[in-house]
Coordinates of C-alpha atoms and ligand atoms in Angstrom, one line a residue:
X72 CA 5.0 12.2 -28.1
X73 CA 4.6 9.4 -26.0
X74 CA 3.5 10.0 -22.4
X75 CA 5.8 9.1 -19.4
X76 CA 3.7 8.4 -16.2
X77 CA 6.2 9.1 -13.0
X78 CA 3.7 10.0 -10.3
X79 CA 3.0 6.4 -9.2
X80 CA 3.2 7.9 -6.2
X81 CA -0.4 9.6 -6.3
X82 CA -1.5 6.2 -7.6
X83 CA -0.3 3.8 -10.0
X84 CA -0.8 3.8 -14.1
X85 CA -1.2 1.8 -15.5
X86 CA -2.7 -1.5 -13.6
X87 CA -2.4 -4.9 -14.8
X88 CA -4.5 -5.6 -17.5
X89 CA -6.0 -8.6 -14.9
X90 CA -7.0 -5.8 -12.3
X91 CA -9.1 -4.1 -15.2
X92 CA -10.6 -7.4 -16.6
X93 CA -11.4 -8.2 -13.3
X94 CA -13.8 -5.0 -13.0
X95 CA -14.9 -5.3 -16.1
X96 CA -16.0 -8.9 -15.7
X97 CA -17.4 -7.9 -12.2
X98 CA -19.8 -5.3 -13.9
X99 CA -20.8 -7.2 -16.6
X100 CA -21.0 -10.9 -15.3
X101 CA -21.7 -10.5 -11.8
X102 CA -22.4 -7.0 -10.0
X103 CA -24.3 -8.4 -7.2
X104 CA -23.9 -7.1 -3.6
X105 CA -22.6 -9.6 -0.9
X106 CA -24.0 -10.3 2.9
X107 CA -27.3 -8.9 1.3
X108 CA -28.5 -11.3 -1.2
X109 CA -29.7 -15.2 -0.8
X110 CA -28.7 -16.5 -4.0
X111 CA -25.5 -18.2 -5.8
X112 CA -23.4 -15.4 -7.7
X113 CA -23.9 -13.1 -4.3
X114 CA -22.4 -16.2 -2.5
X115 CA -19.7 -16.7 -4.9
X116 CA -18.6 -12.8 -4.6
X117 CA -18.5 -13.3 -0.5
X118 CA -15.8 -16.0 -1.8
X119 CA -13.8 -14.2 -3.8
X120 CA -13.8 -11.1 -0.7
X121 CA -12.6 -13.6 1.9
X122 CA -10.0 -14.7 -0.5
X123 CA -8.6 -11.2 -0.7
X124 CA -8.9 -10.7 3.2
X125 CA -6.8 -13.9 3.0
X126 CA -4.6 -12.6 0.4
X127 CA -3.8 -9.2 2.6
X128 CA -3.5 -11.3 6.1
X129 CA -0.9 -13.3 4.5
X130 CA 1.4 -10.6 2.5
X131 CA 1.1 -8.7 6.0
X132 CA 1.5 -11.3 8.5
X133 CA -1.4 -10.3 10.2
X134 CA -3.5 -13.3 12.5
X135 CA -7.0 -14.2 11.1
X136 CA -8.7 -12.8 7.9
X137 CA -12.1 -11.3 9.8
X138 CA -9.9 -8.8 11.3
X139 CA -9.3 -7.1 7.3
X140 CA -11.7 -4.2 7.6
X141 CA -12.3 -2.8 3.8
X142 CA -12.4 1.1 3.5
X143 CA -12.3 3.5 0.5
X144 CA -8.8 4.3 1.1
X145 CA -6.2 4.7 3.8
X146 CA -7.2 8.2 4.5
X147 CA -10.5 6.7 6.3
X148 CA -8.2 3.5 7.2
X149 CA -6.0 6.2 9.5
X150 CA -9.4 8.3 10.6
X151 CA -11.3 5.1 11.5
X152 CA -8.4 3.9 13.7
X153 CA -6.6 6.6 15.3
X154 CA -10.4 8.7 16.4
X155 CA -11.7 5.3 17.3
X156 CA -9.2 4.5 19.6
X157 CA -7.3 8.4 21.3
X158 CA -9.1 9.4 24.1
X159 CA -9.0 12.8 25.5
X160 CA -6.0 12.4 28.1
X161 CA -4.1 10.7 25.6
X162 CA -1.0 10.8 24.0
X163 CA 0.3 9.7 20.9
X164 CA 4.2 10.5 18.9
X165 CA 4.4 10.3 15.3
X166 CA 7.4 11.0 13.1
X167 CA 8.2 14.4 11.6
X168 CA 7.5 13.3 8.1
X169 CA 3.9 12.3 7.7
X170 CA 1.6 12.6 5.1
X171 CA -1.8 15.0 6.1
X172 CA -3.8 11.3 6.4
X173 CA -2.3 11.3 9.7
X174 CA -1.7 14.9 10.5
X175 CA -4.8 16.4 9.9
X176 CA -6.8 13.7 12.3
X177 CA -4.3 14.3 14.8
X178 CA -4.4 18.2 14.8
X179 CA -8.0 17.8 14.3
X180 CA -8.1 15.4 18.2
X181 CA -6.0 18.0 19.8
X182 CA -8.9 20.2 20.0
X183 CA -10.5 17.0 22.0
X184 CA -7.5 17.4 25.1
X185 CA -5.6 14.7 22.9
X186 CA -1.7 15.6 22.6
X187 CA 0.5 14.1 19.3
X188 CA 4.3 14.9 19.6
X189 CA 6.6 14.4 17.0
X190 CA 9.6 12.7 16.8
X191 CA 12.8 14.3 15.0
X192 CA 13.8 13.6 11.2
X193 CA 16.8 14.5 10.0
X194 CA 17.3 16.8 6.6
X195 CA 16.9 13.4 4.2
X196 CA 14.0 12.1 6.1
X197 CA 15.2 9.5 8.7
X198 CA 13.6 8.8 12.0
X199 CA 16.2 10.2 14.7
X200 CA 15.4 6.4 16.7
X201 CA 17.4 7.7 19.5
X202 CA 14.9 10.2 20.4
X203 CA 12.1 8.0 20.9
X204 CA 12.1 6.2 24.2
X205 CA 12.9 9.6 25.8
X206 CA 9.8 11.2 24.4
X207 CA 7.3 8.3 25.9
X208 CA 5.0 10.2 28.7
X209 CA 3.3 8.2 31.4
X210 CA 0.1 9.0 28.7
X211 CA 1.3 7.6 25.8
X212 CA -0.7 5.0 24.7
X213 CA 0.7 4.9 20.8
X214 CA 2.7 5.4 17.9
X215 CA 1.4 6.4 14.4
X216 CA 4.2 6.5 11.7
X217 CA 4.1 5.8 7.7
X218 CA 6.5 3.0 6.7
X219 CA 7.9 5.8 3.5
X220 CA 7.9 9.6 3.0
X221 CA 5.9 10.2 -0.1
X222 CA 8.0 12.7 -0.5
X223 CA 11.7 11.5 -0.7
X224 CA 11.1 8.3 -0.1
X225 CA 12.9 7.5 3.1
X226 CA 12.2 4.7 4.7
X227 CA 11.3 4.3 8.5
X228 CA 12.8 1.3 10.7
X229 CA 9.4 -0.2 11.4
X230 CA 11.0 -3.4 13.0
X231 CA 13.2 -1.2 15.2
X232 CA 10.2 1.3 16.3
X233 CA 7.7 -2.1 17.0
X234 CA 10.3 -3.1 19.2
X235 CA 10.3 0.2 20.9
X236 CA 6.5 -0.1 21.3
X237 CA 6.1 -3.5 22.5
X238 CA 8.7 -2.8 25.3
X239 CA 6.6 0.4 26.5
X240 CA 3.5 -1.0 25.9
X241 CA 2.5 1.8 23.1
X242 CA 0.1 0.7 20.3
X243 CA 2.1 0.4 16.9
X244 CA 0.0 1.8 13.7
X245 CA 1.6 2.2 10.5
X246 CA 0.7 4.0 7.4
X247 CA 1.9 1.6 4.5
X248 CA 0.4 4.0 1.7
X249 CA 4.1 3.7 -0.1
X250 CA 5.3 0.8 0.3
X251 CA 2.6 -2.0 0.6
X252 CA 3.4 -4.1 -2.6
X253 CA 6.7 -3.3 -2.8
X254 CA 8.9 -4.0 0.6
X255 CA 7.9 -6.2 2.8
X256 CA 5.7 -5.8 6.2
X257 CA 5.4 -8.6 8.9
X258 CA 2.6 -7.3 11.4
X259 CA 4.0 -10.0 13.5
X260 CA 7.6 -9.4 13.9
X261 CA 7.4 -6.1 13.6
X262 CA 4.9 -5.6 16.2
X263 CA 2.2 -3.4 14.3
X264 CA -1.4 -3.8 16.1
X265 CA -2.9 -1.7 13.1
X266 CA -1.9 -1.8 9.5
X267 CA -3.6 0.6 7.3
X268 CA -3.2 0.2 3.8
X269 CA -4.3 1.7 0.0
X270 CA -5.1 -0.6 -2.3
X271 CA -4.8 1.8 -5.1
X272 CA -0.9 2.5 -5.2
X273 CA 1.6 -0.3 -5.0
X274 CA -1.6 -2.9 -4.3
X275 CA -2.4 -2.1 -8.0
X276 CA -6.2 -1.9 -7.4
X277 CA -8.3 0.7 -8.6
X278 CA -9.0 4.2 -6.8
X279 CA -11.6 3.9 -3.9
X280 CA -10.3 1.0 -2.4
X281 CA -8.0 0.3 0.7
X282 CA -8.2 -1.2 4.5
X283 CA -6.7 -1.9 8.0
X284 CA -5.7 -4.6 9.3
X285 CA -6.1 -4.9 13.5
X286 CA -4.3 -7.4 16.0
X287 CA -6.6 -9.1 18.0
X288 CA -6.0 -7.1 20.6
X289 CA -6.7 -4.0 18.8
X290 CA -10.5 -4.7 17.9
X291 CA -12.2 -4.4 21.7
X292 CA -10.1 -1.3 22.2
X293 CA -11.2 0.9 19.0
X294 CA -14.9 2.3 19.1
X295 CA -16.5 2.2 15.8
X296 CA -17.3 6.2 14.6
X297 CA -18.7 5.0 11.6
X298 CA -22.1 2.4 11.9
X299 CA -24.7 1.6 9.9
X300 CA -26.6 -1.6 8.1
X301 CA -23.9 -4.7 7.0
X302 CA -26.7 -7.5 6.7
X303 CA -25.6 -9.3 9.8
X304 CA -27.9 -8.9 12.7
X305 CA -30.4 -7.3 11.0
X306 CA -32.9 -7.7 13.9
X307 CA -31.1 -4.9 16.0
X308 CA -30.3 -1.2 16.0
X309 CA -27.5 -2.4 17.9
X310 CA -23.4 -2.0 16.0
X311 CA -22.2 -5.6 15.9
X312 CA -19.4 -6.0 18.0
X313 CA -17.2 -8.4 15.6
X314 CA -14.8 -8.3 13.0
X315 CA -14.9 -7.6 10.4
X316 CA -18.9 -6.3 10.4
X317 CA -18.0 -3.5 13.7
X318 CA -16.3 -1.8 11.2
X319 CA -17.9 -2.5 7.8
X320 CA -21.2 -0.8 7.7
X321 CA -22.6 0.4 4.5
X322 CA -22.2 -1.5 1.6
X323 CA -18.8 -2.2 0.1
X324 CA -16.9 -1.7 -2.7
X325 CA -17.0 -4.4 -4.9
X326 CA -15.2 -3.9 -7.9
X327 CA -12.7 -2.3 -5.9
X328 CA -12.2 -5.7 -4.2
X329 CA -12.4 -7.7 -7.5
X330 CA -9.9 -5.4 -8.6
X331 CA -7.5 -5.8 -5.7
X332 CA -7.9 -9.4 -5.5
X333 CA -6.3 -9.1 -9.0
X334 CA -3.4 -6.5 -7.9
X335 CA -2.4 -8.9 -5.1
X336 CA -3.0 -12.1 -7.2
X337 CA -0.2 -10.2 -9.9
X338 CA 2.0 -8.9 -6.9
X339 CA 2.0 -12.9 -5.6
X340 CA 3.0 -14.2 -8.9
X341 CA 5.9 -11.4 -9.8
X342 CA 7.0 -11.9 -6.4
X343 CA 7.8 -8.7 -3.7
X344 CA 11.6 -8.8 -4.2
X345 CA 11.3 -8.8 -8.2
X346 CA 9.0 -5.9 -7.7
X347 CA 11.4 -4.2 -5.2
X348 CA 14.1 -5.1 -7.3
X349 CA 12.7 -3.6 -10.6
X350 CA 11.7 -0.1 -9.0
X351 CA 14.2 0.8 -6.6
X352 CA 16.7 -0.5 -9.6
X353 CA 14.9 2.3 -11.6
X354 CA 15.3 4.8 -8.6
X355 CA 19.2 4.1 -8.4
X356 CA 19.5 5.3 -12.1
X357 CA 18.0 8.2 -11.8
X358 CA 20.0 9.2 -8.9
X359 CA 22.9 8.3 -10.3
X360 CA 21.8 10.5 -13.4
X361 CA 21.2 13.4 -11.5
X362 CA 24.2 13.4 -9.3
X363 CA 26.0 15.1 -12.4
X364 CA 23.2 17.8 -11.9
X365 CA 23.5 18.4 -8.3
X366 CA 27.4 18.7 -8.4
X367 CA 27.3 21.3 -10.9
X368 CA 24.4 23.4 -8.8
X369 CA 21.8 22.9 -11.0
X370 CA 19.5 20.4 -9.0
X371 CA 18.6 19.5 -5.4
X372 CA 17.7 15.7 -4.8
X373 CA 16.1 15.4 -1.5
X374 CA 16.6 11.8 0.8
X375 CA 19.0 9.6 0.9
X376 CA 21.7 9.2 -1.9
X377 CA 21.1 5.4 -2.8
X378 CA 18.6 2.3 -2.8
X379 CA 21.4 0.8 -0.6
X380 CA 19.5 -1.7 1.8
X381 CA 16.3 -0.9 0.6
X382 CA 16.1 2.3 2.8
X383 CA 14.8 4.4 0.0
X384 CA 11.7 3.6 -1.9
X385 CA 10.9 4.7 -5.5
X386 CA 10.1 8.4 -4.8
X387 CA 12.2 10.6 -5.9
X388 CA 11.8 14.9 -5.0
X389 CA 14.1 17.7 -6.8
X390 CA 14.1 21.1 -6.6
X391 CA 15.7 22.6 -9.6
X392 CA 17.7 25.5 -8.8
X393 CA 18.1 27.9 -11.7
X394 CA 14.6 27.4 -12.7
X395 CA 11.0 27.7 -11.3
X396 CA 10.0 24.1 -9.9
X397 CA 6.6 24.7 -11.5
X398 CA 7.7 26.0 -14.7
X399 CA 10.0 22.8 -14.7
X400 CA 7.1 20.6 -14.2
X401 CA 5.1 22.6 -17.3
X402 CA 7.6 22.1 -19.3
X403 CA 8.5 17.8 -18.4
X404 CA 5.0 17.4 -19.4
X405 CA 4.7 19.7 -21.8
X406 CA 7.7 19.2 -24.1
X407 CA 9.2 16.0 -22.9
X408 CA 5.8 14.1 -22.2
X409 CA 7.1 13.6 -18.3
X410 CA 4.3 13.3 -16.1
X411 CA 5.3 14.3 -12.4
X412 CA 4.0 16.1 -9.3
X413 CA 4.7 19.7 -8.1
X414 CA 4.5 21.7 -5.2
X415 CA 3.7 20.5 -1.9
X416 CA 3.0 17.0 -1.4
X417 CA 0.2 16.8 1.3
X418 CA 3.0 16.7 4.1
X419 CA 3.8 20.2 5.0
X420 CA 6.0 19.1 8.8
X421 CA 7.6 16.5 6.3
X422 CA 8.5 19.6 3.5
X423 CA 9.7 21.6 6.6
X424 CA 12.0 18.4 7.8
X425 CA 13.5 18.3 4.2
X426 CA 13.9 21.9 3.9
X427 CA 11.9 22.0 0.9
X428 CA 9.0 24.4 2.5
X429 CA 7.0 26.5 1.5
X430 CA 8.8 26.0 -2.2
X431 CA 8.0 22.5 -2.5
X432 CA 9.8 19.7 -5.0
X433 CA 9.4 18.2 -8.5
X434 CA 8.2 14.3 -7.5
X435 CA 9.3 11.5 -9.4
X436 CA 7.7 8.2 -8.7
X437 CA 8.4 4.7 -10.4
X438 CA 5.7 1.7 -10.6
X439 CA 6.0 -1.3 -11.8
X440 CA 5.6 -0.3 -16.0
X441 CA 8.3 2.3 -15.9
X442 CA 11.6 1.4 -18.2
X443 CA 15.1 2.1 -18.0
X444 CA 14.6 4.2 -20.8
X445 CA 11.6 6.5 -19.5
X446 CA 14.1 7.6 -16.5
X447 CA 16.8 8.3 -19.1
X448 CA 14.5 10.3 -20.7
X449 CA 13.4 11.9 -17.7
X450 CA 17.4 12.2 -16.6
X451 CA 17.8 14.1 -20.6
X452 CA 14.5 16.3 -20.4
X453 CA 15.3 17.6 -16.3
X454 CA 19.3 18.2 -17.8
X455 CA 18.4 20.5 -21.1
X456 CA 15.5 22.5 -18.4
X457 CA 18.1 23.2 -16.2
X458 CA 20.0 24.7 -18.8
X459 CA 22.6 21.7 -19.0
Ligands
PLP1124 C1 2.3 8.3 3.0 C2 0.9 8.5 2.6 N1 -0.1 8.3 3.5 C3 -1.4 8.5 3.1 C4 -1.8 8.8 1.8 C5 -3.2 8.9 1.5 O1 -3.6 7.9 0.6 P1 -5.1 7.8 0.1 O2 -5.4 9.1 -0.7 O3 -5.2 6.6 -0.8 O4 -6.0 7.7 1.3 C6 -0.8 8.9 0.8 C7 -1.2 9.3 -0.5 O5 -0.5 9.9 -1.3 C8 0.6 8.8 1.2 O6 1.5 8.9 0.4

């Protein structure tokens, strides 16, 4: 039986075959460290890392590449920025649907006298936009809000909610985890002063890789928590104060940037709206396959019906009715070779939005590999669970 990956989601399988000869080239060819070592190959490796920064500045829009800070992923990406810059006194809204990258940090600064609120969703996941300018406090200094629910893949009006920010002054950050290298971000017109990103999902890099990137504006205003040696200014115990070293201590991962340089080099060629095109096209025909399911009581989809307008990204959460969720996710696997994530998806508020809470949903998620023909398999193997 062949295997069906659809949890691109978590991260996405399989990569490009560049992204893994690009490792594996790295380990065996080069495998030097950079900013460390005073000889050729470590200079040529500095090269190739300022071409990705230059690669990420221009699929984002951001200004200038020395403001791409490298992290392992955009867990510490979120940490890094939102601890660095909330002061006690502060306060900062977020939507009702994010993942626990930005929950957790933000429950975890409340105990430090700093105050999130959150902003209302509706039952498929939109931002209620209305609400925000009336929940903007003389303290709010920011907005934190993921550009796509990992969960039912709604997408949030980013251009719409920059504007709101710029006009009130509030910082703009934005959690791209689902749809960097898929829908397109413009830091610039969309007014985000901090992207974070994961290079290991839609980027198609490998795991342990990801970043931010900060507006100029941004960099004096966020305190770096995390310091250490980055083999610039080696004659103080001081943290250097620019970009991208104030945020880069330790040494980095390398073949993690080899590897994205590769993932972005195969996004560029294939081109954002082919990409787009290919897995939201996949995400439409598995709606439409399950809407048979869902009339006849069988299925829950969760989000928005349709791809229409690109408000939907390619993640897809059921609950099947008549059966267990979990037994329904033993048995995709087990008999059917459909590979799929259940339960709760790291996003409890975002379940309780959706109504899926404390149950949970059976997530589907499309990359770039999947085939018309893996979601009609998925469509036949969710029908004859559900008893159809
Ligand atoms: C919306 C969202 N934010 C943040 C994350 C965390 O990503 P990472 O584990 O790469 O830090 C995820 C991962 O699933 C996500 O979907």
């Amino acid at each position: 039986m062949d295997k069906i990956y659809l949890d691109n989601g978590a991260t996405s399988y399989p990569k490009p075959h560049e992204v893994a000869d690009a490792v594996y080239d790295y380990m065996l060819h080069c495998g030097t460290n950079i900013n460390r070592g005073g000889y050729q190959a470590a200079y040529d490796l500095e090269g190739t890392v300022f071409e990705t920064r230059e690669m990420l500045v221009d699929m984002f829009g951001g200004q200038d590449c020395k403001n791409v800070v490298f992290t392992k992923n955009i867990t510490e990406s979120l940490n890094v920025v939102l601890k660095g810059f909330l002061k006690p006194g502060d306060h900062i809204l977020c939507s009702s649907m994010e993942h626990n990258a930005v929950m957790r940090p933000l429950v975890q600064l409340e105990a430090q006298g700093i105050e999130f609120s959150r902003i209302p969703g509706t039952e498929r996941g939109e931002l209620v936009l209305d609400a925000v300018e009336g929940m903007i406090k003389e303290n709010t200094v920011a907005l934190v809000m993921t550009h796509a629910s990992n969960i039912c893949g709604t997408v949030n009006p980013l251009a719409e909610v920059g504007a709101i920010c710029k006009k009130h002054g509030l910082k703009f950050i934005v959690d791209s985890a689902q749809t960097a290298g898929v829908l397109p971000i413009d830091m610039k017109s969309m007014n985000i002063d901090a992207l974070c990103f994961t290079g290991h999902k839609s980027l198609l890099g490998p795991q342990g890789i990801g970043g931010f990137i900060l507006d100029e504006d941004m960099i004096d205003k966020i305190y770096p928590i995390l310091s250490g040696g980055t083999g610039s200014i080696s004659h103080t115990e001081e943290t250097p104060d620019f970009m991208p070293d104030k945020f880069e201590p330790g040494t980095m991962n390398l073949p993690g940037i080899v590897g994205l340089h590769a993932g972005l080099k195969w996004i560029q060629e294939r081109g954002l709206d082919a990409i787009a095109d290919h897995e939201l096209g996949l995400t439409q025909r598995f709606l439409d396959g399950l809407k048979p399911l869902e009339d006849k009581g069988l299925v829950r989809i969760c989000g928005l019906p349709g791809t229409a307008d690109r408000k939907r990204v390619g993640v897809v959460s059921i609950q099947t009715l008549k059966v267990d969720c979990a037994d329904a996710a033993f048995r995709l696997d087990f008999e059917y070779g459909v590979e799929t994530r259940v339960g709760l998806h790291c996003a409890p508020n975002a379940h309780k939005t959706l109504g899926t809470y404390p149950t949970g949903t059976i997530r589907f998620s499309f990359g770039n590999f999947n085939t018309a023909e893996e979601v009609d398999t998925a469509i036949r193997a969710i029908a004859e669970i559900c008893g159809e």
